[in-house]
Coordinates of C-alpha atoms and ligand atoms in Angstrom, one line a residue:
M1 CA 2.1 8.0 -7.9
D2 CA 3.0 4.4 -6.9
I3 CA 2.1 3.1 -3.4
R4 CA 2.9 -0.4 -2.1
V5 CA 1.7 -1.6 1.3
V6 CA 3.5 -4.4 2.9
T7 CA 0.8 -6.2 5.0
L8 CA -0.3 -9.6 6.3
F9 CA -3.9 -8.5 5.6
P10 CA -4.0 -7.1 2.1
D11 CA -7.9 -7.2 2.0
M12 CA -8.1 -4.8 4.9
V13 CA -6.1 -2.2 3.0
A14 CA -8.0 -2.8 -0.2
A15 CA -11.4 -2.5 1.6
G16 CA -10.3 0.8 3.3
T17 CA -9.1 2.4 0.0
G18 CA -11.5 1.0 -2.6
F19 CA -14.4 3.4 -2.3
G20 CA -15.3 7.0 -2.9
V21 CA -12.7 9.6 -3.9
C22 CA -9.8 7.3 -3.1
G23 CA -11.3 4.3 -5.0
R24 CA -12.1 6.5 -8.0
A25 CA -8.5 7.9 -8.1
I26 CA -7.2 4.3 -8.2
Q27 CA -9.6 3.3 -10.9
R28 CA -8.7 6.3 -13.0
G29 CA -5.0 5.5 -12.7
L30 CA -3.9 8.7 -10.7
V31 CA -2.3 6.3 -8.3
R32 CA -1.2 2.7 -8.5
L33 CA -1.9 0.9 -5.2
G34 CA -0.6 -2.6 -4.5
T35 CA 0.1 -4.9 -1.6
V36 CA 2.9 -7.3 -0.8
N37 CA 2.3 -10.0 1.7
P38 CA 5.3 -11.1 3.8
R39 CA 3.7 -14.5 4.2
D40 CA 4.5 -15.1 0.5
Y41 CA 8.2 -14.5 1.3
T42 CA 8.6 -17.2 4.0
D43 CA 10.5 -20.5 3.3
D44 CA 9.0 -22.9 5.9
V45 CA 6.0 -25.1 5.4
H46 CA 4.0 -23.2 8.1
R47 CA 4.7 -19.9 6.4
T48 CA 5.8 -18.4 9.7
V49 CA 5.8 -14.6 10.0
D50 CA 6.0 -14.3 13.9
D51 CA 7.9 -15.8 16.8
R52 CA 8.2 -15.5 20.6
P53 CA 10.0 -12.4 22.0
Y54 CA 13.6 -12.7 23.2
G55 CA 13.6 -11.9 26.9
G56 CA 10.1 -13.4 27.3
G57 CA 6.7 -11.8 27.8
P58 CA 3.3 -12.0 26.2
G59 CA 2.5 -11.8 22.5
M60 CA 4.5 -12.4 19.3
V61 CA 7.0 -10.4 17.4
L62 CA 7.1 -10.1 13.6
K63 CA 10.1 -11.9 12.1
A64 CA 12.5 -9.6 10.2
E65 CA 13.3 -11.9 7.2
P66 CA 9.8 -12.2 5.6
F67 CA 9.2 -8.5 6.0
Q68 CA 12.7 -7.7 4.7
A69 CA 12.0 -9.8 1.5
A70 CA 8.6 -8.3 1.1
I71 CA 10.0 -4.7 1.4
A72 CA 12.6 -5.5 -1.2
A73 CA 9.9 -6.7 -3.5
A74 CA 7.8 -3.6 -2.8
R75 CA 10.8 -1.3 -3.5
E76 CA 11.2 -2.8 -6.9
R77 CA 7.6 -1.8 -7.8
V78 CA 8.0 1.9 -6.8
P79 CA 10.4 4.6 -8.3
A80 CA 13.9 4.4 -7.0
G81 CA 14.4 6.5 -3.8
S82 CA 10.8 6.2 -2.6
P83 CA 10.8 6.2 1.2
V84 CA 9.8 3.1 3.3
V85 CA 7.5 4.3 6.0
F86 CA 6.7 2.0 9.0
L87 CA 3.3 2.4 10.7
T88 CA 3.8 2.0 14.5
P89 CA 2.5 3.5 17.7
Q90 CA 6.0 4.9 18.3
G91 CA 6.1 7.0 15.1
R92 CA 5.7 10.7 14.6
R93 CA 2.1 11.9 14.5
F94 CA 0.4 11.9 11.1
E95 CA -1.2 15.2 10.2
Q96 CA -2.2 17.1 7.0
S97 CA 1.3 18.5 6.5
V98 CA 2.7 14.9 6.4
A99 CA 0.0 13.9 3.9
K100 CA 1.0 16.9 1.7
A101 CA 4.7 15.9 1.9
L102 CA 3.9 12.3 1.0
A103 CA 1.6 13.3 -1.9
A104 CA 4.5 15.2 -3.5
L105 CA 6.5 12.0 -3.8
P106 CA 6.5 9.8 -6.9
G107 CA 6.3 6.7 -4.8
L108 CA 5.9 5.3 -1.3
V109 CA 6.2 2.0 0.6
L110 CA 4.1 1.6 3.7
V111 CA 4.8 -1.2 6.1
A112 CA 1.9 -2.4 8.4
G113 CA 2.5 -4.6 11.5
R114 CA 0.5 -6.9 13.7
Y115 CA 0.8 -8.5 17.1
E116 CA 3.4 -6.8 19.4
G117 CA 5.2 -5.3 16.5
F118 CA 8.3 -5.7 14.4
D119 CA 11.7 -7.0 15.3
E120 CA 13.4 -3.6 16.0
R121 CA 16.3 -4.5 13.7
L122 CA 13.9 -4.5 10.7
I123 CA 13.0 -0.9 11.5
Q124 CA 16.7 0.0 12.0
A125 CA 17.6 -1.6 8.6
E126 CA 14.7 -0.5 6.5
A127 CA 12.8 2.4 7.8
D128 CA 13.1 5.9 6.4
D129 CA 10.3 7.2 8.6
E130 CA 8.0 5.9 11.3
I131 CA 4.4 7.2 11.5
S132 CA 1.6 6.9 14.1
L133 CA -2.0 8.0 13.7
G134 CA -2.2 9.1 17.4
D135 CA -2.3 7.9 21.0
F136 CA -4.8 5.1 20.8
V137 CA -4.4 1.4 20.3
L138 CA -5.2 -0.3 16.9
S139 CA -4.9 -4.0 16.3
G140 CA -2.4 -3.5 13.5
G141 CA -1.1 -1.0 10.9
E142 CA -3.6 -1.8 8.1
V143 CA -6.3 0.7 9.2
A144 CA -3.5 3.3 9.6
A145 CA -2.1 2.5 6.1
A146 CA -5.6 2.8 4.6
A147 CA -6.1 6.2 6.3
I148 CA -2.8 7.5 5.1
V149 CA -3.4 6.3 1.5
D150 CA -6.8 8.0 1.6
A151 CA -5.4 11.3 2.9
V152 CA -2.6 11.2 0.4
V153 CA -4.5 10.2 -2.7
R154 CA -7.2 12.8 -2.3
L155 CA -4.4 15.4 -2.6
L156 CA -3.3 14.2 -6.0
P157 CA -4.1 16.5 -8.9
G158 CA -7.5 15.5 -10.4
A159 CA -8.6 13.3 -7.4
L160 CA -11.2 15.9 -6.3
G161 CA -13.7 17.8 -8.4
D162 CA -12.5 21.3 -9.4
E163 CA -14.9 23.1 -7.1
Q164 CA -13.9 21.1 -4.1
S165 CA -10.2 21.6 -4.5
A166 CA -10.5 25.3 -5.1
E167 CA -12.8 25.6 -2.0
Q168 CA -10.3 23.6 0.1
D169 CA -7.5 26.0 -0.6
S170 CA -9.5 29.0 0.6
F171 CA -10.2 30.0 4.2
S172 CA -10.6 26.7 6.0
D173 CA -6.9 26.0 6.0
G174 CA -5.7 25.4 9.6
L175 CA -9.2 26.0 11.1
L176 CA -12.0 23.6 12.0
D177 CA -14.9 23.6 9.5
C178 CA -18.0 25.8 10.0
P179 CA -21.4 24.1 10.6
H180 CA -23.4 23.0 7.5
Y181 CA -27.1 22.8 7.0
T182 CA -29.5 21.5 4.3
R183 CA -33.3 21.2 4.0
P184 CA -35.6 21.2 5.8
E185 CA -35.3 24.8 7.1
R186 CA -36.9 23.7 10.5
L187 CA -36.1 20.3 12.1
G188 CA -38.4 20.1 15.2
E189 CA -37.5 23.2 17.1
L190 CA -34.1 23.6 15.4
Q191 CA -33.9 26.4 12.7
V192 CA -31.2 26.9 10.1
P193 CA -29.3 30.1 11.0
E194 CA -31.2 33.0 9.3
V195 CA -28.0 34.4 7.7
L196 CA -27.7 31.3 5.5
T197 CA -31.2 31.7 4.0
A198 CA -31.2 35.5 3.5
G199 CA -29.0 35.5 0.4
N200 CA -26.3 38.1 1.4
H201 CA -23.2 36.2 0.2
E202 CA -20.7 38.5 1.9
A203 CA -22.6 38.1 5.2
I204 CA -22.6 34.3 4.7
R205 CA -18.9 34.3 4.1
R206 CA -18.2 36.3 7.2
W207 CA -20.6 34.2 9.4
R208 CA -18.9 30.9 8.2
L209 CA -15.4 32.3 8.9
Q210 CA -16.5 33.5 12.3
Q211 CA -18.0 30.1 13.1
A212 CA -14.8 28.4 12.1
L213 CA -12.8 30.7 14.2
V214 CA -15.0 30.4 17.3
R215 CA -15.2 26.6 17.1
T216 CA -11.4 26.4 16.6
S217 CA -10.8 28.7 19.6
E218 CA -13.2 26.7 21.8
R219 CA -12.3 23.1 20.7
R220 CA -8.8 23.3 19.3
P221 CA -6.9 26.3 20.8
D222 CA -3.7 24.4 19.8
L223 CA -4.6 25.0 16.1
L224 CA -5.2 28.7 16.6
A225 CA -1.9 29.0 18.4
K226 CA -0.1 27.6 15.4
R227 CA -1.8 30.0 12.9
E228 CA -1.5 33.7 12.3
L229 CA -4.9 35.5 12.2
T230 CA -5.6 38.1 9.6
A231 CA -7.0 41.4 10.8
E232 CA -10.5 40.4 9.6
E233 CA -10.3 37.0 11.4
Q234 CA -9.2 38.7 14.7
D235 CA -12.1 41.2 14.4
L236 CA -14.6 38.4 13.8
L237 CA -13.3 36.4 16.7
D238 CA -13.2 39.4 19.0
E239 CA -16.7 40.4 18.0
Y240 CA -18.1 37.0 18.9
L241 CA -16.2 36.9 22.2
A242 CA -17.4 40.4 23.1
A243 CA -21.0 39.5 22.3
R244 CA -20.8 36.4 24.4
E245 CA -19.4 38.4 27.4
A246 CA -22.3 40.8 27.0
A247 CA -24.8 37.9 27.0
R248 CA -23.2 36.5 30.1
D249 CA -23.4 39.9 31.9
E250 CA -27.0 40.1 31.0
E251 CA -27.7 36.7 32.7
H252 CA -26.0 37.7 35.9
Ligands
9D3_1 C1 -1.6 -3.3 23.3 C2 -0.2 -3.6 22.9 N1 0.6 -2.4 23.1 C3 1.3 -2.5 24.4 C4 2.0 -3.8 24.7 C5 1.6 -2.2 22.1 C6 1.0 -2.2 20.7 C7 1.6 -3.0 19.7 C8 1.0 -3.0 18.4 C9 0.0 -1.4 20.4 C10 -0.6 -1.3 19.1 C11 0.0 -2.2 18.1 C12 -0.6 -2.1 16.8 N2 -0.7 -0.8 16.3 C13 -0.2 -0.4 15.1 O1 0.3 -1.2 14.4 C14 -0.3 1.0 14.7 C15 -1.0 2.1 15.4 C16 -1.7 2.2 16.6 O2 -2.0 1.3 17.4 N3 -2.2 3.5 17.0 C17 -2.0 4.6 16.2 N4 -1.3 4.5 15.1 C18 -0.8 3.3 14.7 S1 0.1 3.1 13.3 C19 0.3 1.4 13.6

Protein backbone atom coordinates (compact mmCIF):
# COMPACT_ATOMS: atom_id res chain seq x y z
CA MET A 1 0.00 0.00 0.00
CA ASP A 2 1.08 3.57 -0.74
CA ILE A 3 0.18 6.41 1.65
CA ARG A 4 1.09 10.07 1.26
CA VAL A 5 0.30 12.65 3.93
CA VAL A 6 0.08 16.30 2.90
CA THR A 7 1.20 18.24 5.97
CA LEU A 8 3.02 21.36 7.15
CA PHE A 9 4.56 19.28 9.97
CA PRO A 10 5.93 16.09 8.39
CA ASP A 11 8.02 15.26 11.50
CA MET A 12 4.83 14.91 13.57
CA VAL A 13 3.47 12.26 11.20
CA ALA A 14 6.81 10.43 11.05
CA ALA A 15 7.11 10.47 14.86
CA GLY A 16 3.59 9.11 15.27
CA THR A 17 4.04 6.23 12.83
CA GLY A 18 7.71 5.29 13.18
CA PHE A 19 7.54 2.85 16.11
CA GLY A 20 6.17 -0.55 17.02
CA VAL A 21 3.91 -2.50 14.68
CA CYS A 22 3.44 0.46 12.34
CA GLY A 23 7.13 1.39 12.19
CA ARG A 24 8.07 -2.25 11.50
CA ALA A 25 5.51 -2.55 8.68
CA ILE A 26 7.03 0.55 7.04
CA GLN A 27 10.57 -0.81 7.48
CA ARG A 28 9.57 -4.14 5.99
CA GLY A 29 7.99 -2.45 2.96
CA LEU A 30 4.37 -3.56 3.57
CA VAL A 31 3.48 0.10 3.18
CA ARG A 32 5.29 3.04 1.66
CA LEU A 33 4.60 6.15 3.75
CA GLY A 34 5.68 9.59 2.59
CA THR A 35 4.84 13.23 3.24
CA VAL A 36 4.41 16.23 0.96
CA ASN A 37 4.81 19.70 2.48
CA PRO A 38 2.65 22.46 0.96
CA ARG A 39 5.30 24.96 2.03
CA ASP A 40 7.52 23.47 -0.70
CA TYR A 41 4.81 24.39 -3.24
CA THR A 42 4.65 28.14 -2.51
CA ASP A 43 6.07 30.74 -4.90
CA ASP A 44 6.63 33.80 -2.66
CA VAL A 45 9.79 34.57 -0.66
CA HIS A 46 7.96 34.13 2.66
CA ARG A 47 6.66 30.68 1.61
CA THR A 48 3.18 31.72 2.74
CA VAL A 49 0.68 28.92 3.39
CA ASP A 50 -2.02 30.85 5.32
CA ASP A 51 -3.89 34.14 5.10
CA ARG A 52 -6.58 36.18 6.91
CA PRO A 53 -10.19 34.98 6.63
CA TYR A 54 -12.55 36.74 4.23
CA GLY A 55 -15.34 38.28 6.34
CA GLY A 56 -12.96 38.88 9.24
CA GLY A 57 -12.58 37.08 12.54
CA PRO A 58 -9.75 35.45 14.47
CA GLY A 59 -7.17 33.00 13.18
CA MET A 60 -5.77 32.19 9.80
CA VAL A 61 -7.06 30.08 6.92
CA LEU A 62 -4.90 27.71 4.86
CA LYS A 63 -4.45 28.94 1.30
CA ALA A 64 -5.79 26.68 -1.42
CA GLU A 65 -2.97 26.89 -4.00
CA PRO A 66 -0.02 25.45 -2.02
CA PHE A 67 -2.22 22.61 -0.77
CA GLN A 68 -3.64 21.99 -4.25
CA ALA A 69 -0.11 21.72 -5.69
CA ALA A 70 1.01 19.46 -2.83
CA ILE A 71 -2.04 17.21 -3.32
CA ALA A 72 -1.26 16.98 -7.04
CA ALA A 73 2.29 15.88 -6.19
CA ALA A 74 0.97 13.37 -3.64
CA ARG A 75 -1.49 11.93 -6.20
CA GLU A 76 1.43 11.22 -8.56
CA ARG A 77 3.08 9.08 -5.88
CA VAL A 78 0.08 6.78 -5.22
CA PRO A 79 -1.82 4.45 -7.60
CA ALA A 80 -4.33 6.18 -9.88
CA GLY A 81 -7.78 6.45 -8.31
CA SER A 82 -6.51 6.52 -4.70
CA PRO A 83 -8.88 8.68 -2.65
CA VAL A 84 -7.86 12.05 -1.17
CA VAL A 85 -9.11 12.17 2.43
CA PHE A 86 -9.15 15.44 4.38
CA LEU A 87 -8.81 15.32 8.18
CA THR A 88 -11.16 17.90 9.67
CA PRO A 89 -13.42 18.24 12.75
CA GLN A 90 -16.37 18.35 10.30
CA GLY A 91 -15.66 14.90 8.81
CA ARG A 92 -17.45 11.61 9.39
CA ARG A 93 -16.30 9.76 12.50
CA PHE A 94 -13.32 7.44 12.11
CA GLU A 95 -13.94 3.89 13.36
CA GLN A 96 -12.62 0.37 12.75
CA SER A 97 -14.92 -0.20 9.76
CA VAL A 98 -13.40 2.89 8.08
CA ALA A 99 -9.88 1.62 8.86
CA LYS A 100 -10.79 -1.72 7.23
CA ALA A 101 -12.14 0.00 4.11
CA LEU A 102 -9.00 2.15 3.79
CA ALA A 103 -6.70 -0.86 4.36
CA ALA A 104 -8.31 -2.57 1.34
CA LEU A 105 -7.14 0.24 -0.98
CA PRO A 106 -3.88 0.21 -2.97
CA GLY A 107 -3.23 3.85 -2.08
CA LEU A 108 -4.39 6.80 -0.02
CA VAL A 109 -3.68 10.55 0.27
CA LEU A 110 -4.36 12.10 3.69
CA VAL A 111 -4.49 15.89 4.02
CA ALA A 112 -3.81 17.43 7.44
CA GLY A 113 -4.65 21.05 8.26
CA ARG A 114 -3.63 23.64 10.84
CA TYR A 115 -4.98 26.94 12.20
CA GLU A 116 -8.69 27.52 11.53
CA GLY A 117 -8.69 25.07 8.65
CA PHE A 118 -8.71 24.94 4.84
CA ASP A 119 -10.19 27.35 2.34
CA GLU A 120 -13.50 25.53 1.76
CA ARG A 121 -12.96 25.55 -2.02
CA LEU A 122 -9.94 23.29 -1.61
CA ILE A 123 -12.16 20.67 0.04
CA GLN A 124 -14.81 21.12 -2.67
CA ALA A 125 -12.25 20.69 -5.43
CA GLU A 126 -10.06 17.91 -4.01
CA ALA A 127 -11.74 15.89 -1.25
CA ASP A 128 -13.12 12.41 -1.89
CA ASP A 129 -13.83 12.02 1.82
CA GLU A 130 -13.55 14.00 5.06
CA ILE A 131 -12.76 12.25 8.36
CA SER A 132 -12.75 13.32 12.02
CA LEU A 133 -11.38 11.38 14.99
CA GLY A 134 -14.23 12.58 17.22
CA ASP A 135 -15.70 15.53 19.08
CA PHE A 136 -12.61 17.02 20.69
CA VAL A 137 -10.26 19.77 19.57
CA LEU A 138 -6.81 18.96 18.19
CA SER A 139 -4.32 21.61 17.12
CA GLY A 140 -4.17 20.18 13.61
CA GLY A 141 -4.67 17.08 11.50
CA GLU A 142 -1.22 15.49 11.95
CA VAL A 143 -2.02 13.50 15.08
CA ALA A 144 -5.23 12.34 13.37
CA ALA A 145 -3.26 11.34 10.25
CA ALA A 146 -0.77 9.35 12.35
CA ALA A 147 -3.64 7.61 14.20
CA ILE A 148 -5.34 6.67 10.93
CA VAL A 149 -2.10 5.43 9.34
CA ASP A 150 -1.43 3.32 12.45
CA ALA A 151 -4.95 1.84 12.47
CA VAL A 152 -4.79 1.07 8.72
CA VAL A 153 -1.23 -0.30 8.57
CA ARG A 154 -1.75 -2.81 11.39
CA LEU A 155 -4.54 -4.34 9.29
CA LEU A 156 -2.26 -5.02 6.31
CA PRO A 157 -1.43 -8.71 5.77
CA GLY A 158 1.81 -9.54 7.61
CA ALA A 159 1.84 -6.47 9.85
CA LEU A 160 0.91 -8.43 12.98
CA GLY A 161 2.29 -11.76 14.14
CA ASP A 162 0.18 -14.75 13.10
CA GLU A 163 -1.07 -15.47 16.62
CA GLN A 164 -2.26 -11.90 17.13
CA SER A 165 -4.19 -11.61 13.87
CA ALA A 166 -5.90 -14.98 14.38
CA GLU A 167 -6.84 -14.00 17.93
CA GLN A 168 -8.21 -10.67 16.77
CA ASP A 169 -10.60 -12.31 14.34
CA SER A 170 -12.18 -14.41 17.11
CA PHE A 171 -14.66 -13.32 19.75
CA SER A 172 -13.63 -9.79 20.60
CA ASP A 173 -15.02 -8.30 17.38
CA GLY A 174 -17.52 -5.56 18.24
CA LEU A 175 -17.04 -5.97 21.99
CA LEU A 176 -14.76 -4.28 24.51
CA ASP A 177 -11.81 -6.38 25.60
CA CYS A 178 -11.85 -8.57 28.72
CA PRO A 179 -9.49 -7.71 31.65
CA HIS A 180 -5.91 -9.02 31.49
CA TYR A 181 -3.56 -10.07 34.29
CA THR A 182 0.04 -11.18 34.67
CA ARG A 183 2.33 -12.02 37.59
CA PRO A 184 2.35 -11.59 40.53
CA GLU A 185 -0.80 -13.49 41.50
CA ARG A 186 -1.41 -11.14 44.47
CA LEU A 187 -0.85 -7.36 44.19
CA GLY A 188 -1.43 -5.99 47.72
CA GLU A 189 -4.99 -7.11 48.40
CA LEU A 190 -5.82 -7.61 44.73
CA GLN A 191 -5.93 -11.22 43.52
CA VAL A 192 -5.95 -12.52 39.96
CA PRO A 193 -9.42 -14.05 39.31
CA GLU A 194 -9.17 -17.73 40.29
CA VAL A 195 -10.59 -19.06 37.01
CA LEU A 196 -7.48 -17.77 35.16
CA THR A 197 -5.05 -19.78 37.31
CA ALA A 198 -7.08 -23.01 37.61
CA GLY A 199 -6.25 -24.29 34.12
CA ASN A 200 -9.76 -25.05 32.77
CA HIS A 201 -9.46 -23.56 29.28
CA GLU A 202 -13.16 -23.80 28.42
CA ALA A 203 -14.01 -22.04 31.71
CA ILE A 204 -11.41 -19.35 30.92
CA ARG A 205 -12.86 -18.82 27.44
CA ARG A 206 -16.39 -18.42 28.86
CA TRP A 207 -15.21 -16.09 31.67
CA ARG A 208 -13.36 -13.83 29.20
CA LEU A 209 -16.35 -13.69 26.86
CA GLN A 210 -18.65 -12.92 29.79
CA GLN A 211 -16.35 -10.15 31.04
CA ALA A 212 -16.24 -8.63 27.56
CA LEU A 213 -20.04 -8.75 27.30
CA VAL A 214 -20.63 -7.27 30.76
CA ARG A 215 -18.14 -4.44 30.26
CA THR A 216 -19.60 -3.66 26.88
CA SER A 217 -23.15 -3.62 28.23
CA GLU A 218 -22.13 -1.36 31.14
CA ARG A 219 -19.71 1.00 29.40
CA ARG A 220 -20.74 0.95 25.74
CA PRO A 221 -24.37 -0.12 25.35
CA ASP A 222 -24.25 1.55 21.91
CA LEU A 223 -21.84 -1.19 20.74
CA LEU A 224 -24.10 -3.99 21.98
CA ALA A 225 -27.10 -2.42 20.25
CA LYS A 226 -25.20 -2.61 16.95
CA ARG A 227 -24.29 -6.28 17.37
CA GLU A 228 -26.28 -9.53 17.35
CA LEU A 229 -25.54 -11.79 20.34
CA THR A 230 -25.19 -15.53 19.89
CA ALA A 231 -27.26 -17.76 22.19
CA GLU A 232 -24.16 -18.43 24.31
CA GLU A 233 -23.36 -14.74 24.59
CA GLN A 234 -26.93 -13.90 25.62
CA ASP A 235 -26.83 -16.69 28.25
CA LEU A 236 -23.50 -15.46 29.67
CA LEU A 237 -24.75 -11.88 29.90
CA ASP A 238 -28.09 -12.95 31.45
CA GLU A 239 -26.26 -15.18 33.95
CA TYR A 240 -24.13 -12.28 35.13
CA LEU A 241 -27.02 -9.82 35.34
CA ALA A 242 -29.12 -12.36 37.30
CA ALA A 243 -26.21 -13.00 39.71
CA ARG A 244 -25.80 -9.27 40.22
CA GLU A 245 -29.53 -8.83 40.94
CA ALA A 246 -29.33 -11.65 43.47
CA ALA A 247 -26.34 -9.98 45.16
CA ARG A 248 -28.27 -6.71 45.31
CA ASP A 249 -31.31 -8.35 46.89
CA GLU A 250 -28.97 -9.93 49.45
CA GLU A 251 -27.69 -6.45 50.43
CA HIS A 252 -31.18 -5.01 50.95
C1 LIG B 1 -10.69 25.84 18.22
C2 LIG B 1 -10.98 26.16 16.79
N1 LIG B 1 -12.24 25.58 16.41
C3 LIG B 1 -13.32 26.53 16.54
C4 LIG B 1 -13.13 27.85 15.95
C5 LIG B 1 -12.20 25.05 15.05
C6 LIG B 1 -11.09 24.11 14.81
C7 LIG B 1 -10.27 24.29 13.71
C8 LIG B 1 -9.22 23.41 13.48
C9 LIG B 1 -10.88 23.02 15.63
C10 LIG B 1 -9.82 22.15 15.40
C11 LIG B 1 -8.99 22.34 14.32
C12 LIG B 1 -7.87 21.41 14.05
N2 LIG B 1 -8.34 20.04 14.07
C13 LIG B 1 -8.08 19.17 13.09
O1 LIG B 1 -7.40 19.51 12.14
C14 LIG B 1 -8.64 17.84 13.17
C15 LIG B 1 -9.40 17.19 14.19
C16 LIG B 1 -9.84 17.61 15.48
O2 LIG B 1 -9.60 18.74 15.96
N3 LIG B 1 -10.58 16.74 16.23
C17 LIG B 1 -10.90 15.49 15.80
N4 LIG B 1 -10.50 15.06 14.62
C18 LIG B 1 -9.76 15.89 13.83
S1 LIG B 1 -9.20 15.51 12.31
C19 LIG B 1 -8.48 16.98 12.09
